[in-house]
XYZ file of C-alpha atoms in Angstrom:
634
model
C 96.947 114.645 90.106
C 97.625 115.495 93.788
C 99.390 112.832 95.487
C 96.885 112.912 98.925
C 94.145 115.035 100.463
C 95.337 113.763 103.950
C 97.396 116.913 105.135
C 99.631 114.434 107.379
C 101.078 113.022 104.061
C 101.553 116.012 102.455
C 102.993 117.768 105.215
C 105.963 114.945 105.525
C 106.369 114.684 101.594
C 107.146 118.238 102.069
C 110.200 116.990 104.141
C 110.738 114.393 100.930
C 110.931 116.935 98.449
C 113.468 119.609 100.936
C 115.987 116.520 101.611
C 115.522 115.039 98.370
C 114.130 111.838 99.370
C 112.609 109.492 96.801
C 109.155 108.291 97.651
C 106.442 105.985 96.206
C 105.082 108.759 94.305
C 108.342 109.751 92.531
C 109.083 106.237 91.914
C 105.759 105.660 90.422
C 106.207 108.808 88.193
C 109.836 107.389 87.209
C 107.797 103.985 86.049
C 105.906 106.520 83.807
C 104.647 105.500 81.073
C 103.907 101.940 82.439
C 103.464 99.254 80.104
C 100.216 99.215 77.714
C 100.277 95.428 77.890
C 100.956 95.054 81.482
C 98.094 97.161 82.093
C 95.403 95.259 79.543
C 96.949 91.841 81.336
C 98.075 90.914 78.177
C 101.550 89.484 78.834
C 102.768 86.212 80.238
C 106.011 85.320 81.780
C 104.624 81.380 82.764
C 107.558 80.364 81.047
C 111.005 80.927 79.470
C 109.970 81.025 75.911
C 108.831 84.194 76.541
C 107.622 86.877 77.760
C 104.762 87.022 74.967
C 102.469 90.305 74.770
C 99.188 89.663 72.328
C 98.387 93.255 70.162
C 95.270 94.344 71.277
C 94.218 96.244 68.339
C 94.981 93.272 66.104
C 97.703 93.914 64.392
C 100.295 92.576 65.815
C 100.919 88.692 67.693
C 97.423 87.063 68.960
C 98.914 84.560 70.648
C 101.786 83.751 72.932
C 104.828 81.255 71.936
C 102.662 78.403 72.984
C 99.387 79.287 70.962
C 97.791 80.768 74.226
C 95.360 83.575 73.410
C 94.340 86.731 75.211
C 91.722 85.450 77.004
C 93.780 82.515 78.637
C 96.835 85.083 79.445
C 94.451 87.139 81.305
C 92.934 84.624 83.054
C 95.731 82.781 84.212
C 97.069 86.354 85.768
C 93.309 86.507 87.683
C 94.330 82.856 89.168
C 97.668 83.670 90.099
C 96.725 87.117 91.915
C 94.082 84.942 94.017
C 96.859 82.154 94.600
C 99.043 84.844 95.837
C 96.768 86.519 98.033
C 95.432 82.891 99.732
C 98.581 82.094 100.433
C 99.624 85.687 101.852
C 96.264 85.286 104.085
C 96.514 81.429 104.558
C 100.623 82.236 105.726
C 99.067 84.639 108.279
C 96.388 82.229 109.255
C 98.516 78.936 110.208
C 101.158 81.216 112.317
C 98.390 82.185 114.691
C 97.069 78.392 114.446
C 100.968 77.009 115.421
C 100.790 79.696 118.673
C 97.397 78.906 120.036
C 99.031 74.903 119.627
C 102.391 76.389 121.212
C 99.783 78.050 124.215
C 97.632 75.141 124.676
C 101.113 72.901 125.051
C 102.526 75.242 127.166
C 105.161 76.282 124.535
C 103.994 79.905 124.296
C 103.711 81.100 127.851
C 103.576 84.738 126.668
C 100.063 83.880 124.686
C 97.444 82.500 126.891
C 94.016 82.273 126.003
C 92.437 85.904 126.070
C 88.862 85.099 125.250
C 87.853 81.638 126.455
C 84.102 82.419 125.369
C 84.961 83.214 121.864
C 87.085 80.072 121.961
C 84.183 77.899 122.983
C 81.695 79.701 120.353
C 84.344 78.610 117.673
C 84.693 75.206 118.646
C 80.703 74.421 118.640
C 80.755 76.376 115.601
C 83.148 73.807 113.906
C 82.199 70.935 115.512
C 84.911 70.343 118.108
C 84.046 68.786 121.688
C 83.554 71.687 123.980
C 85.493 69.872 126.942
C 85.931 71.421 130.343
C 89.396 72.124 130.447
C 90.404 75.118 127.858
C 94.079 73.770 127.406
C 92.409 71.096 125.903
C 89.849 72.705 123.883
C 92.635 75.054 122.455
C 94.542 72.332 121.427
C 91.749 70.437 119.632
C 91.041 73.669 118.183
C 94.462 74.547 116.793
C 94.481 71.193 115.511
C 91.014 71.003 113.820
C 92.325 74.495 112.289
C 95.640 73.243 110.716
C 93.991 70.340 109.070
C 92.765 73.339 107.048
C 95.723 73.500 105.190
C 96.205 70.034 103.490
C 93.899 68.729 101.236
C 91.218 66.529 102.728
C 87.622 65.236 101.022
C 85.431 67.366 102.906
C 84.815 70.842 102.416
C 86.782 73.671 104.119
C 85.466 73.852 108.289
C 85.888 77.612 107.976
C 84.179 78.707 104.870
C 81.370 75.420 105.000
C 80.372 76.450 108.964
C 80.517 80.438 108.240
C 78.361 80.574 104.873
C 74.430 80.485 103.999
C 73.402 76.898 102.867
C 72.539 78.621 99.504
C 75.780 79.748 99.664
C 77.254 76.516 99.877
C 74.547 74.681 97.647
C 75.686 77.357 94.935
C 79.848 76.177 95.481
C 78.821 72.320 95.114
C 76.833 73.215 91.610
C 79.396 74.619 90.392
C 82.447 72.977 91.448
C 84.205 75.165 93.292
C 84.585 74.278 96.755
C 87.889 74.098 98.242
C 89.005 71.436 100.692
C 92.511 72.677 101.659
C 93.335 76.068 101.822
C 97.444 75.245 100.943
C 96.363 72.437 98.362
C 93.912 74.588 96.615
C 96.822 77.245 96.375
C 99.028 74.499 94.774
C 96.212 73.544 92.522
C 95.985 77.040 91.048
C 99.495 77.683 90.421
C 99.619 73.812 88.691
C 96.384 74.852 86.348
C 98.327 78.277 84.972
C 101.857 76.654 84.555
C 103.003 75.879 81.004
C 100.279 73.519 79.082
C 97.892 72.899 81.864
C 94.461 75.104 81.779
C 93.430 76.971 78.630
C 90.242 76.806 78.929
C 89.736 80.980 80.343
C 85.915 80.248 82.034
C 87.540 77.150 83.784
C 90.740 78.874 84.729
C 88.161 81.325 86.528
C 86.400 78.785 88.091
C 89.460 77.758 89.810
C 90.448 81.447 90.911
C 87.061 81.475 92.853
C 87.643 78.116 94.391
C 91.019 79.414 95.868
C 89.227 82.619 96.637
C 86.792 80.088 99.388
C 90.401 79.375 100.228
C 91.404 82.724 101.225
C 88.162 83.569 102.841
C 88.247 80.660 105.148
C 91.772 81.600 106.080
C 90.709 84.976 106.632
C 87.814 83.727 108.810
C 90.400 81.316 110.729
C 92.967 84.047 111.341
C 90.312 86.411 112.778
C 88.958 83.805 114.915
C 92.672 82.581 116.016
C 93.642 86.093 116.604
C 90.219 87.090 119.021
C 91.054 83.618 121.335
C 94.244 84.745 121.432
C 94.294 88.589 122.120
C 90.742 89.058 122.884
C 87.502 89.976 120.512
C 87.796 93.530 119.838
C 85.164 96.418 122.002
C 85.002 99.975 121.270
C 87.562 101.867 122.125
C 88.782 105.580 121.292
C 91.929 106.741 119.784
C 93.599 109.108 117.343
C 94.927 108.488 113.373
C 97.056 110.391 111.447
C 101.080 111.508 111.845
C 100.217 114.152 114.622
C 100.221 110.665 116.839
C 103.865 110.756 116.908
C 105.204 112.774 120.204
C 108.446 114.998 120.140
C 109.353 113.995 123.569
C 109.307 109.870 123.591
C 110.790 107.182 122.024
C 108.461 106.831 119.025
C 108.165 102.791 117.824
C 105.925 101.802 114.630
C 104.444 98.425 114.214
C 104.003 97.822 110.841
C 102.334 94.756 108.807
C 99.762 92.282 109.254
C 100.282 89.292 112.062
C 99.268 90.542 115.286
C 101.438 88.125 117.331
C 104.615 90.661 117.266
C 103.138 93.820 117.433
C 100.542 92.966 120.668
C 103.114 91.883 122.669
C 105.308 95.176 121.837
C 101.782 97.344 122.923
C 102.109 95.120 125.988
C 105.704 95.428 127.135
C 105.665 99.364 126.088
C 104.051 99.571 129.257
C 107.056 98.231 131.493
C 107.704 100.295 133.886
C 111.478 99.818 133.831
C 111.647 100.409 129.976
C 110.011 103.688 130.478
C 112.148 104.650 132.979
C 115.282 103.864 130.437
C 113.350 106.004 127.700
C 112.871 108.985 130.475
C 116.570 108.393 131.092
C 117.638 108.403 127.533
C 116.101 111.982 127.169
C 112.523 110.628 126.292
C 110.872 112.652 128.859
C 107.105 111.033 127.374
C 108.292 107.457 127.769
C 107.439 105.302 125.117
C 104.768 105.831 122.384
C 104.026 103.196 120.142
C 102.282 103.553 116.979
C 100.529 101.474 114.280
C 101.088 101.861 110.573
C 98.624 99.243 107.444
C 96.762 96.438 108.773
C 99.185 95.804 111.993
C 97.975 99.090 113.581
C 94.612 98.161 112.924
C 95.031 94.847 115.138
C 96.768 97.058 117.801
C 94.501 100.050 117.579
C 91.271 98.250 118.231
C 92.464 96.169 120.885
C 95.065 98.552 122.569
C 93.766 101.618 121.764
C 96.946 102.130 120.031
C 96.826 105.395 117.752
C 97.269 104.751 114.042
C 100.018 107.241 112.219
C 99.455 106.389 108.528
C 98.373 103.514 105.689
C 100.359 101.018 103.689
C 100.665 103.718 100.488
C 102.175 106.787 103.046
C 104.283 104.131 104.779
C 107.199 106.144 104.640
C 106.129 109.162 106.008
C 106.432 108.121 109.270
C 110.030 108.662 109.107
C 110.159 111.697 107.200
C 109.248 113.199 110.365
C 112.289 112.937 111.771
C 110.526 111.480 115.209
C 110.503 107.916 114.405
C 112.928 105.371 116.330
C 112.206 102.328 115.132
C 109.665 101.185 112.474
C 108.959 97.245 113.384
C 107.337 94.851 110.388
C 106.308 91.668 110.418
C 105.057 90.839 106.689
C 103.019 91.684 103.887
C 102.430 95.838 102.278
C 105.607 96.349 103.377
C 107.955 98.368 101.165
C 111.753 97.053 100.938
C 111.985 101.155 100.236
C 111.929 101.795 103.963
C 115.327 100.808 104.452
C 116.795 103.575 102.046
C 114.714 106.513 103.587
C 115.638 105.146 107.023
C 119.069 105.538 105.967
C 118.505 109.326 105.779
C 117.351 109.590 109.863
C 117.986 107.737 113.018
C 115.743 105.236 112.401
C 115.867 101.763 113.028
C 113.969 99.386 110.716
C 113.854 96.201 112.254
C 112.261 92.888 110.394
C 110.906 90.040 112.435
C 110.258 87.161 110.355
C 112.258 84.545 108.540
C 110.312 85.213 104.914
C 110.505 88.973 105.325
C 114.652 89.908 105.459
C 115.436 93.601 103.766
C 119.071 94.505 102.841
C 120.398 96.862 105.715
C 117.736 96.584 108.052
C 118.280 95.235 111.340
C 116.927 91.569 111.810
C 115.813 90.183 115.345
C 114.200 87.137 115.098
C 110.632 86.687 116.430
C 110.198 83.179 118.114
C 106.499 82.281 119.933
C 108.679 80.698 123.194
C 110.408 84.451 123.836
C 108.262 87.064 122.443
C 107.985 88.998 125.233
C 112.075 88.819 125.712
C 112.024 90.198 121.695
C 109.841 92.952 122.110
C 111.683 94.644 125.443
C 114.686 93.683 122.879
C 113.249 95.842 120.191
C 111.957 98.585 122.473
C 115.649 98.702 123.416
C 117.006 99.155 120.219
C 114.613 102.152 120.025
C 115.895 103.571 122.879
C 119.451 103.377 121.964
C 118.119 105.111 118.315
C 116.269 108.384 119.957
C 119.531 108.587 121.640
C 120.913 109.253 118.226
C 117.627 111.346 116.887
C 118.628 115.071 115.116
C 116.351 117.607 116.590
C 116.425 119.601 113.795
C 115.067 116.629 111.677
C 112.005 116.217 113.803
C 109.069 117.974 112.104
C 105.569 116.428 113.374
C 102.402 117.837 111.727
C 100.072 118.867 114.355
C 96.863 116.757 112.905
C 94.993 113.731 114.161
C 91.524 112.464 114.460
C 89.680 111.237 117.468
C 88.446 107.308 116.172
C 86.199 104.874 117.821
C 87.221 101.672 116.709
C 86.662 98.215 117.512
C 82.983 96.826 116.173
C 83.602 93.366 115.663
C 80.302 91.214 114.762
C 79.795 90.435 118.467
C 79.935 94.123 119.513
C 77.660 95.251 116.903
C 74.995 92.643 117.881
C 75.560 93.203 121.256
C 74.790 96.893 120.740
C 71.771 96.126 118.865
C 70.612 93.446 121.950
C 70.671 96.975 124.163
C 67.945 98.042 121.977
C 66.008 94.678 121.529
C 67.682 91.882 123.584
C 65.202 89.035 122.614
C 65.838 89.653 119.120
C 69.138 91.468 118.664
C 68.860 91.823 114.582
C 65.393 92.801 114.520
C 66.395 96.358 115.227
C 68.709 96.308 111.844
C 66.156 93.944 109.693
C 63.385 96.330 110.631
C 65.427 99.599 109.453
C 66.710 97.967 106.363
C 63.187 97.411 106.026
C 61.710 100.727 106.134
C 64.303 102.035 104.548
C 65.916 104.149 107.276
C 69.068 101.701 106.349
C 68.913 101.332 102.953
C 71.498 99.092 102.798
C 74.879 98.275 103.790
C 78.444 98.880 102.778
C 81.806 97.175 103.248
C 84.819 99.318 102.338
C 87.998 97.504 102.512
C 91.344 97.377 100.225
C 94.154 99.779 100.491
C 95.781 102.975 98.841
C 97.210 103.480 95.663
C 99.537 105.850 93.889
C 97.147 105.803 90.947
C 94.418 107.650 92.777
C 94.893 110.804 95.229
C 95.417 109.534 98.461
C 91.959 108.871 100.192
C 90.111 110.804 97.692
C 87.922 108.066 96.548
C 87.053 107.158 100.189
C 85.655 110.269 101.213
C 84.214 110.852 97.944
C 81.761 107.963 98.254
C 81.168 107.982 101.525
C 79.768 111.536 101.336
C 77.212 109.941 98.802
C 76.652 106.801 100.118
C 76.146 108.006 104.069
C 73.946 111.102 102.634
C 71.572 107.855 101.098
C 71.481 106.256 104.155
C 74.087 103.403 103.987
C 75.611 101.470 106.644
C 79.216 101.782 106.177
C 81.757 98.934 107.633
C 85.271 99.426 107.316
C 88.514 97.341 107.530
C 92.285 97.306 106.544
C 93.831 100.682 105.110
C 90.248 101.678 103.812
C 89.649 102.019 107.619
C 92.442 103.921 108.308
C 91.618 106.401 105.957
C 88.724 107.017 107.221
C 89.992 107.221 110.799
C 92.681 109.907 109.622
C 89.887 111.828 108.407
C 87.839 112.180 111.120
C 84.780 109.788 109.868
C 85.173 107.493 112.772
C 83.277 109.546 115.128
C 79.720 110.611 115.985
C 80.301 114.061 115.059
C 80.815 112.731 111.475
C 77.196 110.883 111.814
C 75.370 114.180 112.707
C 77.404 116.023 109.922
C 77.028 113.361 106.955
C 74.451 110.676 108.062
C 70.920 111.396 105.946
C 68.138 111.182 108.507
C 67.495 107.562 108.394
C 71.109 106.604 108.958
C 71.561 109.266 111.920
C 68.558 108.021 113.403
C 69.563 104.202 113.336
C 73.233 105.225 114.577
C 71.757 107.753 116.991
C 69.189 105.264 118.546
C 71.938 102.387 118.993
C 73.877 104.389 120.135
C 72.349 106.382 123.220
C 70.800 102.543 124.174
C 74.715 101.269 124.411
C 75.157 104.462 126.895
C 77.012 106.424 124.193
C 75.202 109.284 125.143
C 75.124 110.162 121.419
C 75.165 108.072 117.712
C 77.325 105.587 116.827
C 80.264 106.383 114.677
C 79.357 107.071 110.616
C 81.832 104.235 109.750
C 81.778 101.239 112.160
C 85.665 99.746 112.213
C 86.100 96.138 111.746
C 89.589 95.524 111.933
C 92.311 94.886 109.923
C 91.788 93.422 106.391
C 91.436 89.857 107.079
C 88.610 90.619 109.226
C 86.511 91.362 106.157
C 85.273 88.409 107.263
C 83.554 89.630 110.122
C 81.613 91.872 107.954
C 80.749 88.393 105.843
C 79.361 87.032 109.382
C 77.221 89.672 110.312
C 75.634 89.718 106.516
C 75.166 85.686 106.942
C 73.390 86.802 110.045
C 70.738 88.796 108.128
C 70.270 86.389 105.775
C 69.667 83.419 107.678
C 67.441 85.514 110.399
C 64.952 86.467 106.977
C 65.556 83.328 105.274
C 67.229 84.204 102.349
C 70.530 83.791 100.727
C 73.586 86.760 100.699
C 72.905 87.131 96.990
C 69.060 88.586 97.918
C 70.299 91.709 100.383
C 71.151 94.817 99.729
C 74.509 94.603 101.002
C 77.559 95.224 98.611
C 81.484 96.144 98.866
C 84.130 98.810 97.671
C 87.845 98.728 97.358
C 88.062 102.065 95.561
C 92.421 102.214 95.876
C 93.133 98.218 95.484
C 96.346 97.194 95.115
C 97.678 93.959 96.261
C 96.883 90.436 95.084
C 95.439 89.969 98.744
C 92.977 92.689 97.409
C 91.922 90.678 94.114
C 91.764 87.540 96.205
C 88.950 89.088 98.868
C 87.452 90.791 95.745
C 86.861 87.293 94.101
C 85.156 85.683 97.105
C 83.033 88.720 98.129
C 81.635 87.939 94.328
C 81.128 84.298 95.130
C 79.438 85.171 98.440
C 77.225 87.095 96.188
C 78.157 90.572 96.705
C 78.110 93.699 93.784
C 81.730 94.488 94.180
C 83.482 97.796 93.437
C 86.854 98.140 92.154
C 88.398 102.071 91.906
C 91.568 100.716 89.753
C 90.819 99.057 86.706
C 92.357 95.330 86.779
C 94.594 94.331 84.335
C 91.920 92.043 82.611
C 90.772 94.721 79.919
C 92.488 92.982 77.520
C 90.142 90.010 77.028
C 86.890 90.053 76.635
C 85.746 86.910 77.579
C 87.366 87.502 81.042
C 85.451 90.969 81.392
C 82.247 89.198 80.545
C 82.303 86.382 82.829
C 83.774 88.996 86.144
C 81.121 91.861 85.154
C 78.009 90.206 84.264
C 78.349 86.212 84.037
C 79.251 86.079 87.466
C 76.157 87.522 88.855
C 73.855 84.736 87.100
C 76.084 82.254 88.350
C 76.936 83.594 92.122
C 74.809 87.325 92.161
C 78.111 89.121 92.880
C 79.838 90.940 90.386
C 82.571 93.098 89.970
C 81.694 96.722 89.119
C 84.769 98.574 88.026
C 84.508 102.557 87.816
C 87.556 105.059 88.626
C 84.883 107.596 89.255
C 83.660 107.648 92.900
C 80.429 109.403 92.560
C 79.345 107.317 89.263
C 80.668 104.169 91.598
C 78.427 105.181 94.663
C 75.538 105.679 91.917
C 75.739 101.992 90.784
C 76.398 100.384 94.164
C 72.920 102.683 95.113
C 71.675 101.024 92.140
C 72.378 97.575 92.901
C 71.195 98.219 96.598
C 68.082 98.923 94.991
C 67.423 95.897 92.906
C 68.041 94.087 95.613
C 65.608 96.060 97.732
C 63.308 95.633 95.063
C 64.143 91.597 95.011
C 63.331 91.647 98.751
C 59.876 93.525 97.927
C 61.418 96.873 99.597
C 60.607 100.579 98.663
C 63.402 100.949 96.307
């Protein structure tokens, strides 16, 4: 198997393999062979009687120490994986809801409100007083938001306000509505502890009431993160490791929270820090670049060029060019301290929960951000100074990207065509099938699959059939690095419905020219701004989400943030595609209920094929049913 078809990767693993630097790959092929039962989910470590594995050809143990069977192992690990990935999302959530309470009182004068109408729309939204004075309104805000934390009896604000009253109807039937996004977290990690739940449909049940966790913090973050740094336009840039420049001091943001990294594309602009960099040798300045979800908030809101994903992390220093790589938290490998060790580099963590052995630690605080990033863009200085020339070795390739369509831009681009009726344009393509439906690619990359195979792959097929493809998180980024982000790709791969749609909207928003093939959302907790604008649809034709033809791929998943978003785009109703087969094969019962009982109980399923054509063929498939549903020309 290749390890990537992006030729930015392979050029720097090239640099890997000459200095012999372990990377990912090689430690993934030193895992080889991984274990069976690790794989089929069908080992627990819950507690210190173990670990138990269960044969799963029969032969061997069919239950753990503590009489639970296959079917409650693997279910407990589904639980656990959405625990871990509300919490990683919640986490994320309540830091930006602490600094727009720091910026309301005054206590974060480095983070004033950036979008005061976006602020207002969320507080009528949620039902908070839309007073005169914004200090005020931030504050209730911030405070309405971190109530969604702790348990309290009424539904979650976020997910109740944001969701289809089917939708919602559906969660009360079945008892799985969440009413604190840290509580419901607690819950789930109570229920798969030693002798609580062993009851595997239940122990589901609960993983898709902490998955309504995680999508209301997702929801809350993006929402936090637009009143604080502004709701994201169009803008153009560049992606892939030919964004790195020879000639200036070369920092990476890295991670997920955007509060860090914005204020670094800010202060990159100082004048005087320049003028240090020029001195220093830099004769380019300073050139900041994003790397995972972190360059996505940067990108579409600073224009920002992306250099790589969370998988090809590390290339960024194997070019030699790289001063300073800058995380935050989450995707991040501790691995980046041992290749940084073999350049100039300076890895440098920011937060309290995210230390790494040998990397260089500067606090991030909300009161003195802006003092922390000219700190940081000084250490980077000091490191170029340091920089071997004969290390350096950039590859010459990037892609133009137009990023930036959050809901409100795409709606606003459709009121250009129809401003009365701003979805009408969409509902009436969908209709006639020049959309036939719509798309949302999001996850990450994995070792398991070639590098951004799978992405391009499908959405070859999928554009070619006339899909509507969103994007988000390292999904996006692939598809920026590949040049799919533009309106050249629309005219190339578009089928004549699509490139008609995208062409229209596009010339009527003064483009001159379609709208990119894949429309960038943001980073991946802005999946839910896809969620919004399908909500949207269905509430403007009166149905629920479960009725359109609307579906989503993560065809490289990795994380437990990943199975967490999976699990509520299922509840929302959404045919789901997973590229990497869970570990879940190894009961039946929780197969079943994730890839066929879940769609009479919610309409969303899980569909779970390696291959990307044969995946493209049943999301087509399921777009068609739906169409069908909807009385459409399938």
């Amino acid at each position: 198997m290749e390890k990537s078809i992006d030729s930015g990767t392979l050029f720097a693993l090239k640099a890997a393999d000459t200095q012999g630097i372990k990377t990912v790959w090689d430690r993934y092929e030193a895992q080889k062979p991984q274990c069976g039962f690790g794989e089929t989910g069908l080992c627990c470590r819950n507690c210190m009687q173990g670990p138990c594995r269960i044969d799963p050809f029969g032969e061997g143990p069919q239950t753990g120490v503590c009489g639970a069977n296959a079917d409650v192992m693997v279910a407990r690990w589904v639980a656990r994986a959405v625990a871990a990935g509300t919490a990683s999302h919640g986490g994320h959530a309540k830091h930006l809801a602490h600094t727009l309470l720091k910026s309301a009182n005054g206590e974060a004068p480095d983070y004033p409100i950036k979008d005061e109408a976006k602020l207002r729309a969320v507080a009528a939204r949620i039902g908070v007083t839309n007073v005169g004075d914004v200090k005020t309104l931030a504050r209730n805000v911030a405070m309405k938001a971190l109530e969604e934390f702790s348990e309290k009896e009424s539904p979650l604000t976020w997910a109740a306000s944001t969701m289809t009253k089917g939708r919602v109807d559906t969660f009360v039937k079945l008892g799985v509505v969440p009413t604190g996004i840290d509580s419901v977290v607690a819950e789930a990690m109570h229920r798969t502890t030693y002798g609580v739940d062993a009851d595997p449909v239940n122990l589901l049940l609960g993983a898709i009431k902490c998955a309504l966790a995680d999508y209301a913090g997702c929801h809350l973050a993006t929402d936090l993160a637009d009143i604080l740094f502004g709701t994201p336009q169009p803008a153009v840039t560049r992606a892939n490791l030919g964004v790195l420049k020879k000639n200036a001091v070369n920092i990476a943001v890295h991670g997920h929270n955007p509060l860090l990294s914005d204020m670094i594309a800010q202060v990159a602009d100082d004048k005087g820090l320049n003028d240090k960099a020029r001195a220093a040798g830099a004769s380019e300045g300073i050139n900041v670049v994003g790397v995972c979800c972190t360059g996505n908030e940067v990108m579409m809101r600073h224009k920002i060029p992306l250099a790589t994903s969370s998988v090809s992390q590390e290339t960024a220093i194997l070019t030699g060019a790289l001063d300073a790589m800058v995380v935050d938290y989450q995707c991040i490998m501790p691995s980046l301290a041992n290749v940084a060790e073999c350049y100039h580099t300076k890895l440098i963590t920011t937060m309290s929960i995210a230390k790494i052995p040998k990397a260089t630690h500067i606090e991030f605080q909300e009161a003195n951000a802006r003092e922390s990033a000219a700190q940081i863009i000084s250490v980077a200085i000091d490191a170029f100074k340091k920089r071997d020339p004969k290390k350096v070795s950039i590859p010459d390739v990037s892609s133009q990207a137009i990023v930036g369509f959050s809901t409100e831009t795409i709606i606003g681009a459709l009121a250009k065509v129809n401003k009365e009726d701003p979805l009408k344009p969409l509902i009436d393509n969908i209709v006639s099938g020049n959309i036939y439906g719509v798309c949302l690619f999001a996850g990450c990359n994995t070792v398991k699959v070639t590098q951004d195979a799978n992405y391009v792959a499908m959405i070859k097929e999928l554009a070619k059939n006339n899909v509507l493809i969103l994007a988000t998180g390292c999904a996006s980024g692939a598809f920026a690095r590949h040049g799919f982000m533009t309106p050249e790709a629309t005219n190339k791969y578009a089928g004549p419905g699509l490139k008609a749609v995208l062409t229209a909207v596009g010339q009527a928003a003064g483009l001159g020219g379609p709208l990119p093939l894949v429309l960038h959302m943001g980073s991946c907790v802005d999946n839910s701004r896809a969620a919004d604008l399908a909500v949207a649809l269905a509430n403007k034709l009166g149905v629920d989400l479960n009725q359109l033809p609307v579906v989503a791929s993560a065809p490289e998943a990795v994380t437990e943030k990943a199975v967490a978003i999976g699990t509520w785009a299922v509840a929302a109703g959404l045919p789901t595609h997973l590229g990497v087969v869970p570990p879940v094969l190894g009961s039946k019962v929780v197969t079943q209920v994730l890839t066929s009982t879940a769609k009479d109980l919610f309409g969303g399923y899980f569909i779970v094929e390696p291959d990307p054509i044969k995946a493209s063929a049943q999301l087509l498939s399921a777009m068609s049913e739906r169409r069908k549903g909807l009385g459409l020309s399938a």
